[in-house]
Amino acid sequence: MSEDDEDQSPPSDLRSQPPPCSPNKSRNCISSSSSSQTFPDHVLENVLENVLQFLDSRCDRNAASLVCKLWWKVEALTRSEVFIGNCYALSPARLTQRFKRVRSLLLKGKPRFADFNLMPPDWGANFAPWVSTMAKAYPWLEKVDLKRMFVTDDDLALLAESFPGFKELVLVCCEGFGTSGIAVVANKCRKLKVLDLIESEVTDDEVDWISCFPEDVTSLESLAFDCVEAPINFKALEGLVARSPLLRKLRLNRFVSLEEVHRLLLGAPQLTSLGTGSFSQTHQSEQEPDYAAAFRACKSVVCLSGFRELMPEYLPAILPVCANLTSLNFSYANISPDMFKPIIHNCHKLQVFWALDSICDEGLQAVAATCKELRELRIFPFDPREDSEGPVSELGLQAISEGCRKLESVLYFCQRMTNAALVAISQNCPELTVFRLCIMGRHRPDHVTGKAMDEGFGAIVKNCKKLTRLAVSGLLTDQAFRYMGEYGKLIRTLSVAFAGDSDMALRHVLEGCPKLQKLEIRDSPFGDVALRSGMHRYYNMRFVWMSACSLSMGCCKDVARAMPNLVVEVIGSDDDDENREYVETLYMYRSLDGPRKDAPQFVTIL
Amino acid sequence: MEGCPRNRETCPKLLDLIPQERKWYHDEGKNNTDQEKKLELRLAPPGGDEEDGSVMKKKNTKKEAEDKTIFNLSGNHFSPSNKTNYAPHHISQKRTAPGPVVGWPPVRSFRKNLASSSSSKLGNDQINKSGDGEKQAEPKREGMFVKINMDSVPIGRKVDLSAYGSYEQLSFAVDKLFRGLLAAQRDASGGEGEGKPIIGLLDGKGEFTLTYEDNEGDKMLVGDVPWQMFVSSVKRLRVIKSSEISSALRFGCSKEDKMRN
């Protein structure tokens, strides 16, 4: 499960020029005056290489690379895993010029609001230039992890052909490819360990990609295709699982029935993570398989998901594994509280829990009573409309905060919330690093007092001192943002929608949150004054998104002019003259290599 | 959508609300004329679709937001802002009237069709409400199984509607499914073998009549609408005694209704 993972480290500092050489730092340079300078440098370089190769964290590596020219060079030689948080921050050529021995690439493309149709399709984030550049530069590439990128079948084919040692492909929220591309990867990457398609859009090319895996024993450890909306050849899947002794994670799509899962489980009891497919039985049979027994045999399962078309009468079959579960994803299953409570009652070790709001406040109370180890909670709306019923409210979330004190990450969709509950939550859960609350009705106030939600969110930023990610909603005035600016010192990601009264709100944030990296705002009354107030920050941020705000073209042009390394994209601005001043969507980010060349027609780069 | 004030008749009420509403637009002087100008214009519905569409739709909505004023029905705790910066005509479509807004709530498309395609309890397929745009693909089901019960037979069956193309075929299938069971019920001693064929399900002339419950929970006679329309709306089937038609249609208990909420 990886919906919007938080990346913990600051972005990779990929400056082209290494820092200037300081000879004083290199003692050997000074001491040896007679012998050639290359010898001690060479030794030092070797030593450094041996030492630096143990550095994993990119934070540390970025710091090391700034010490001096030598360290910069050696670090570049030894960095095997590269993280690029914005694919347009630099060109592929720059990557391959600096880092010569990359084995693993993590690349992120579109901004998150693109997921909600706020950006036209074909905006960009194409994987093609990256794969073609890396094909020549990194023949030993092993791992590619993409998020919100546009990947074509050709790109996948090139990937499969160019990297003989390729081991891991993870595509999160990607699109542009289909089952034919997957088939090529399955077929040609003989050392494939991980093929994870997560929340991506995969077109059905009617290719039996499961059958394309090689005939002999595979090295597969993880296969996730729950997002693939296409039937699969179950017999081939069964054979594949049978010849994949290392397989630990298997996430099936909804075209796999309960009977079929049962058969797979019988053959693969060593699984640790299972996506259960549809969890519905397709055929009536006289002898119903003993599903519970199959689950009981899976002693290692700690992560359960799927339940795409749940037949609730079969849910108790998972009871035998509940006691071991650390992660449970019911977010596709419309489960009532009565169905849910007997299940959750057994899940004492649960740390990650995703579900629909159909479990109601009552279900959340049951979670609070049992799951004392809970770290992450995500509650999605069964009926995601502004005016829907809303079976969960502040009561459920507050109950969770009281029962699950170790809570770190919350994503909660509801229709009703109160400031008092948020205050209580902030006090109960000091470990919170991610707090994303979506009160689905826009501008909705505290439903008990009728006041704005300022105090509640204020308490969250004030009391949750480790907070790095915040998404706000409901009726919010500038005061809420004043709190954010004052207390949100560690906030890196901020999502704002339909909030605030004036430019001051955004100013508070831009001036008060020094760690802010990713700012996404929609439909809020922030204008030019606010935009200008943040100019000292934009070079240090990964991106800023502002849509349906009060920005003018003139101001955006000024910003673009004042900050040459900032790419200022205006998206979807109107073609008719009268609207030319209005900026529909502003998306800006720093770039080392100037504006991109692949911008579509509806994007204007200032 | 329900409750959405779209027609002119509601205009006067909203005019009353204007003074209390939040003012997005800064310049007071400019405001009044702009507000009035906006109020005069037609209050057209936005995109019109229930679900979020593409940004193209948003463009249209934005244009119409130019024409409409802000229906701020939540109007409380707002103070006029003192902005002096540029005020474009059509800022955020700031309506709290229940009109659909693109990308709100921020739920990804593949999580959106749960309400319409919830087949878990009913064990059958439903047609996805489209309008979600690009990300939603028509799911291909392997079969469209619906429950079918028959009066005086305690055990129900399931029938795959996608396997049939007409009511006649369905009628034959029902006969096949229940003939033996019905005979077993009626003659416990197990004498006669196969039993009588079940006919006349559709024309009211037989001993039994085929009815169904549709996606709105209503009990209907099978056979009125074209086959495909029937398939798209049927949730479960019931074979009832023709003599009991009126009572069955009135007093049928629906398990789905109990489980739905």
PDB file of C-alpha atoms in Angstrom, chain A residues 449-595:
ATOM      1  CA  THR A 449     -20.303  25.148  17.773  1.00  0.00           C
ATOM      2  CA  GLY A 450     -20.679  26.454  14.252  1.00  0.00           C
ATOM      3  CA  LYS A 451     -17.253  28.034  14.430  1.00  0.00           C
ATOM      4  CA  ALA A 452     -14.437  27.713  11.974  1.00  0.00           C
ATOM      5  CA  MET A 453     -12.051  24.814  12.354  1.00  0.00           C
ATOM      6  CA  ASP A 454      -9.142  27.110  13.168  1.00  0.00           C
ATOM      7  CA  GLU A 455      -8.660  26.098  16.764  1.00  0.00           C
ATOM      8  CA  GLY A 456      -8.760  22.432  15.979  1.00  0.00           C
ATOM      9  CA  PHE A 457      -6.109  22.534  13.322  1.00  0.00           C
ATOM     10  CA  GLY A 458      -4.196  25.010  15.411  1.00  0.00           C
ATOM     11  CA  ALA A 459      -4.028  22.479  18.193  1.00  0.00           C
ATOM     12  CA  ILE A 460      -2.842  19.835  15.769  1.00  0.00           C
ATOM     13  CA  VAL A 461       0.104  21.891  14.572  1.00  0.00           C
ATOM     14  CA  LYS A 462       0.894  23.081  18.030  1.00  0.00           C
ATOM     15  CA  ASN A 463       0.766  19.832  19.943  1.00  0.00           C
ATOM     16  CA  CYS A 464       1.943  17.403  17.314  1.00  0.00           C
ATOM     17  CA  LYS A 465       5.486  18.563  17.281  1.00  0.00           C
ATOM     18  CA  LYS A 466       6.651  15.970  14.832  1.00  0.00           C
ATOM     19  CA  LEU A 467       4.128  16.866  12.177  1.00  0.00           C
ATOM     20  CA  THR A 468       5.618  16.853   8.690  1.00  0.00           C
ATOM     21  CA  ARG A 469       2.550  16.500   6.530  1.00  0.00           C
ATOM     22  CA  LEU A 470      -0.753  18.320   6.884  1.00  0.00           C
ATOM     23  CA  ALA A 471      -3.912  18.496   4.817  1.00  0.00           C
ATOM     24  CA  VAL A 472      -6.652  20.793   6.021  1.00  0.00           C
ATOM     25  CA  SER A 473     -10.323  21.181   5.217  1.00  0.00           C
ATOM     26  CA  GLY A 474     -13.554  22.592   6.522  1.00  0.00           C
ATOM     27  CA  LEU A 475     -14.187  26.216   7.239  1.00  0.00           C
ATOM     28  CA  LEU A 476     -10.862  27.920   7.894  1.00  0.00           C
ATOM     29  CA  THR A 477      -9.971  31.556   8.327  1.00  0.00           C
ATOM     30  CA  ASP A 478      -6.574  33.192   8.227  1.00  0.00           C
ATOM     31  CA  GLN A 479      -6.163  32.347  11.879  1.00  0.00           C
ATOM     32  CA  ALA A 480      -5.661  28.699  11.103  1.00  0.00           C
ATOM     33  CA  PHE A 481      -2.798  29.614   8.831  1.00  0.00           C
ATOM     34  CA  ARG A 482      -1.345  31.871  11.456  1.00  0.00           C
ATOM     35  CA  TYR A 483      -1.136  28.832  13.680  1.00  0.00           C
ATOM     36  CA  MET A 484       0.468  26.830  10.924  1.00  0.00           C
ATOM     37  CA  GLY A 485       3.103  29.447  10.399  1.00  0.00           C
ATOM     38  CA  GLU A 486       3.781  29.751  14.068  1.00  0.00           C
ATOM     39  CA  TYR A 487       3.923  26.111  15.042  1.00  0.00           C
ATOM     40  CA  GLY A 488       4.382  24.097  11.900  1.00  0.00           C
ATOM     41  CA  LYS A 489       8.132  24.202  11.917  1.00  0.00           C
ATOM     42  CA  LEU A 490       8.638  20.728  10.575  1.00  0.00           C
ATOM     43  CA  ILE A 491       5.900  20.724   7.984  1.00  0.00           C
ATOM     44  CA  ARG A 492       7.160  19.616   4.588  1.00  0.00           C
ATOM     45  CA  THR A 493       3.938  18.965   2.734  1.00  0.00           C
ATOM     46  CA  LEU A 494       0.841  21.121   2.998  1.00  0.00           C
ATOM     47  CA  SER A 495      -2.483  20.640   1.183  1.00  0.00           C
ATOM     48  CA  VAL A 496      -5.037  23.393   1.258  1.00  0.00           C
ATOM     49  CA  ALA A 497      -8.442  23.476  -0.390  1.00  0.00           C
ATOM     50  CA  PHE A 498     -11.279  25.970  -0.096  1.00  0.00           C
ATOM     51  CA  ALA A 499      -9.692  27.663   2.896  1.00  0.00           C
ATOM     52  CA  GLY A 500      -8.466  31.002   4.136  1.00  0.00           C
ATOM     53  CA  ASP A 501      -9.734  34.536   3.789  1.00  0.00           C
ATOM     54  CA  SER A 502      -6.876  36.530   2.377  1.00  0.00           C
ATOM     55  CA  ASP A 503      -3.307  36.625   1.205  1.00  0.00           C
ATOM     56  CA  MET A 504      -2.148  36.829   4.790  1.00  0.00           C
ATOM     57  CA  ALA A 505      -2.995  33.193   5.256  1.00  0.00           C
ATOM     58  CA  LEU A 506      -0.549  32.049   2.653  1.00  0.00           C
ATOM     59  CA  ARG A 507       2.004  34.552   3.817  1.00  0.00           C
ATOM     60  CA  HIS A 508       1.913  33.103   7.295  1.00  0.00           C
ATOM     61  CA  VAL A 509       2.749  29.730   5.900  1.00  0.00           C
ATOM     62  CA  LEU A 510       5.415  30.838   3.479  1.00  0.00           C
ATOM     63  CA  GLU A 511       7.109  32.962   6.069  1.00  0.00           C
ATOM     64  CA  GLY A 512       6.667  30.646   9.026  1.00  0.00           C
ATOM     65  CA  CYS A 513       7.300  27.114   7.768  1.00  0.00           C
ATOM     66  CA  PRO A 514      10.986  26.782   6.992  1.00  0.00           C
ATOM     67  CA  LYS A 515      10.848  23.142   5.992  1.00  0.00           C
ATOM     68  CA  LEU A 516       8.026  23.489   3.534  1.00  0.00           C
ATOM     69  CA  GLN A 517       8.804  21.543   0.384  1.00  0.00           C
ATOM     70  CA  LYS A 518       5.537  20.721  -1.283  1.00  0.00           C
ATOM     71  CA  LEU A 519       2.676  23.147  -1.306  1.00  0.00           C
ATOM     72  CA  GLU A 520      -0.576  22.365  -3.044  1.00  0.00           C
ATOM     73  CA  ILE A 521      -3.450  24.791  -2.892  1.00  0.00           C
ATOM     74  CA  ARG A 522      -6.758  24.871  -4.686  1.00  0.00           C
ATOM     75  CA  ASP A 523      -9.751  27.158  -4.687  1.00  0.00           C
ATOM     76  CA  SER A 524      -8.492  29.526  -2.029  1.00  0.00           C
ATOM     77  CA  PRO A 525      -8.404  33.321  -2.125  1.00  0.00           C
ATOM     78  CA  PHE A 526      -4.651  33.754  -2.311  1.00  0.00           C
ATOM     79  CA  GLY A 527      -3.314  36.209  -4.801  1.00  0.00           C
ATOM     80  CA  ASP A 528      -0.296  38.065  -5.982  1.00  0.00           C
ATOM     81  CA  VAL A 529       0.729  39.542  -2.670  1.00  0.00           C
ATOM     82  CA  ALA A 530       0.873  36.068  -1.194  1.00  0.00           C
ATOM     83  CA  LEU A 531       2.806  34.699  -4.121  1.00  0.00           C
ATOM     84  CA  ARG A 532       5.405  37.415  -3.899  1.00  0.00           C
ATOM     85  CA  SER A 533       5.828  36.903  -0.194  1.00  0.00           C
ATOM     86  CA  GLY A 534       7.258  33.468  -0.767  1.00  0.00           C
ATOM     87  CA  MET A 535       9.947  34.270  -3.243  1.00  0.00           C
ATOM     88  CA  HIS A 536      12.683  33.645  -0.751  1.00  0.00           C
ATOM     89  CA  ARG A 537      11.463  30.080  -0.428  1.00  0.00           C
ATOM     90  CA  TYR A 538      10.718  28.771  -3.881  1.00  0.00           C
ATOM     91  CA  TYR A 539      14.224  27.676  -4.729  1.00  0.00           C
ATOM     92  CA  ASN A 540      14.197  25.509  -1.657  1.00  0.00           C
ATOM     93  CA  MET A 541      10.948  23.816  -2.445  1.00  0.00           C
ATOM     94  CA  ARG A 542      10.132  20.903  -4.625  1.00  0.00           C
ATOM     95  CA  PHE A 543       7.024  22.459  -6.067  1.00  0.00           C
ATOM     96  CA  VAL A 544       4.197  24.874  -5.546  1.00  0.00           C
ATOM     97  CA  TRP A 545       0.739  24.217  -6.970  1.00  0.00           C
ATOM     98  CA  MET A 546      -1.965  26.815  -6.895  1.00  0.00           C
ATOM     99  CA  SER A 547      -5.171  26.301  -8.824  1.00  0.00           C
ATOM    100  CA  ALA A 548      -8.345  28.365  -8.906  1.00  0.00           C
ATOM    101  CA  CYS A 549      -6.781  30.992  -6.672  1.00  0.00           C
ATOM    102  CA  SER A 550      -6.524  34.717  -7.305  1.00  0.00           C
ATOM    103  CA  LEU A 551      -3.293  34.927  -9.185  1.00  0.00           C
ATOM    104  CA  SER A 552      -2.645  37.182 -12.091  1.00  0.00           C
ATOM    105  CA  MET A 553      -0.498  36.475 -15.072  1.00  0.00           C
ATOM    106  CA  GLY A 554       1.477  39.627 -14.515  1.00  0.00           C
ATOM    107  CA  CYS A 555       2.588  38.581 -11.090  1.00  0.00           C
ATOM    108  CA  CYS A 556       3.516  35.100 -12.227  1.00  0.00           C
ATOM    109  CA  LYS A 557       5.621  36.607 -14.973  1.00  0.00           C
ATOM    110  CA  ASP A 558       7.350  38.779 -12.428  1.00  0.00           C
ATOM    111  CA  VAL A 559       8.179  35.779 -10.327  1.00  0.00           C
ATOM    112  CA  ALA A 560       9.479  33.920 -13.339  1.00  0.00           C
ATOM    113  CA  ARG A 561      11.652  36.842 -14.293  1.00  0.00           C
ATOM    114  CA  ALA A 562      13.021  37.293 -10.813  1.00  0.00           C
ATOM    115  CA  MET A 563      13.861  33.623 -10.393  1.00  0.00           C
ATOM    116  CA  PRO A 564      15.501  32.274 -13.515  1.00  0.00           C
ATOM    117  CA  ASN A 565      15.973  28.740 -12.222  1.00  0.00           C
ATOM    118  CA  LEU A 566      12.339  28.425 -11.325  1.00  0.00           C
ATOM    119  CA  VAL A 567      10.122  26.913 -13.973  1.00  0.00           C
ATOM    120  CA  VAL A 568       6.788  28.657 -13.782  1.00  0.00           C
ATOM    121  CA  GLU A 569       4.078  26.747 -15.585  1.00  0.00           C
ATOM    122  CA  VAL A 570       0.666  28.153 -16.143  1.00  0.00           C
ATOM    123  CA  ILE A 571      -1.673  25.383 -17.061  1.00  0.00           C
ATOM    124  CA  GLY A 572      -4.955  25.574 -18.836  1.00  0.00           C
ATOM    125  CA  SER A 573      -4.999  29.297 -19.034  1.00  0.00           C
ATOM    126  CA  ASP A 574      -7.685  30.464 -21.292  1.00  0.00           C
ATOM    127  CA  ASP A 575      -7.404  31.161 -24.911  1.00  0.00           C
ATOM    128  CA  ASP A 576      -9.861  33.962 -25.017  1.00  0.00           C
ATOM    129  CA  ASP A 577      -8.489  37.369 -24.496  1.00  0.00           C
ATOM    130  CA  GLU A 578     -10.647  38.507 -21.667  1.00  0.00           C
ATOM    131  CA  ASN A 579      -9.358  35.780 -19.439  1.00  0.00           C
ATOM    132  CA  ARG A 580      -5.753  36.167 -20.288  1.00  0.00           C
ATOM    133  CA  GLU A 581      -4.868  37.695 -16.979  1.00  0.00           C
ATOM    134  CA  TYR A 582      -6.376  34.924 -14.970  1.00  0.00           C
ATOM    135  CA  VAL A 583      -4.181  32.083 -13.953  1.00  0.00           C
ATOM    136  CA  GLU A 584      -6.162  28.887 -13.701  1.00  0.00           C
ATOM    137  CA  THR A 585      -3.356  26.735 -12.439  1.00  0.00           C
ATOM    138  CA  LEU A 586       0.145  27.647 -11.420  1.00  0.00           C
ATOM    139  CA  TYR A 587       2.681  24.912 -11.037  1.00  0.00           C
ATOM    140  CA  MET A 588       6.223  25.914 -10.331  1.00  0.00           C
ATOM    141  CA  TYR A 589       9.394  24.122  -9.410  1.00  0.00           C
ATOM    142  CA  ARG A 590      13.105  24.665  -9.521  1.00  0.00           C
ATOM    143  CA  SER A 591      15.087  23.175 -12.318  1.00  0.00           C
ATOM    144  CA  LEU A 592      18.768  22.813 -12.980  1.00  0.00           C
ATOM    145  CA  ASP A 593      18.319  22.431 -16.679  1.00  0.00           C
ATOM    146  CA  GLY A 594      15.821  25.086 -17.545  1.00  0.00           C
ATOM    147  CA  PRO A 595      12.269  24.645 -18.721  1.00  0.00           C
TER     148      PRO A 595
END
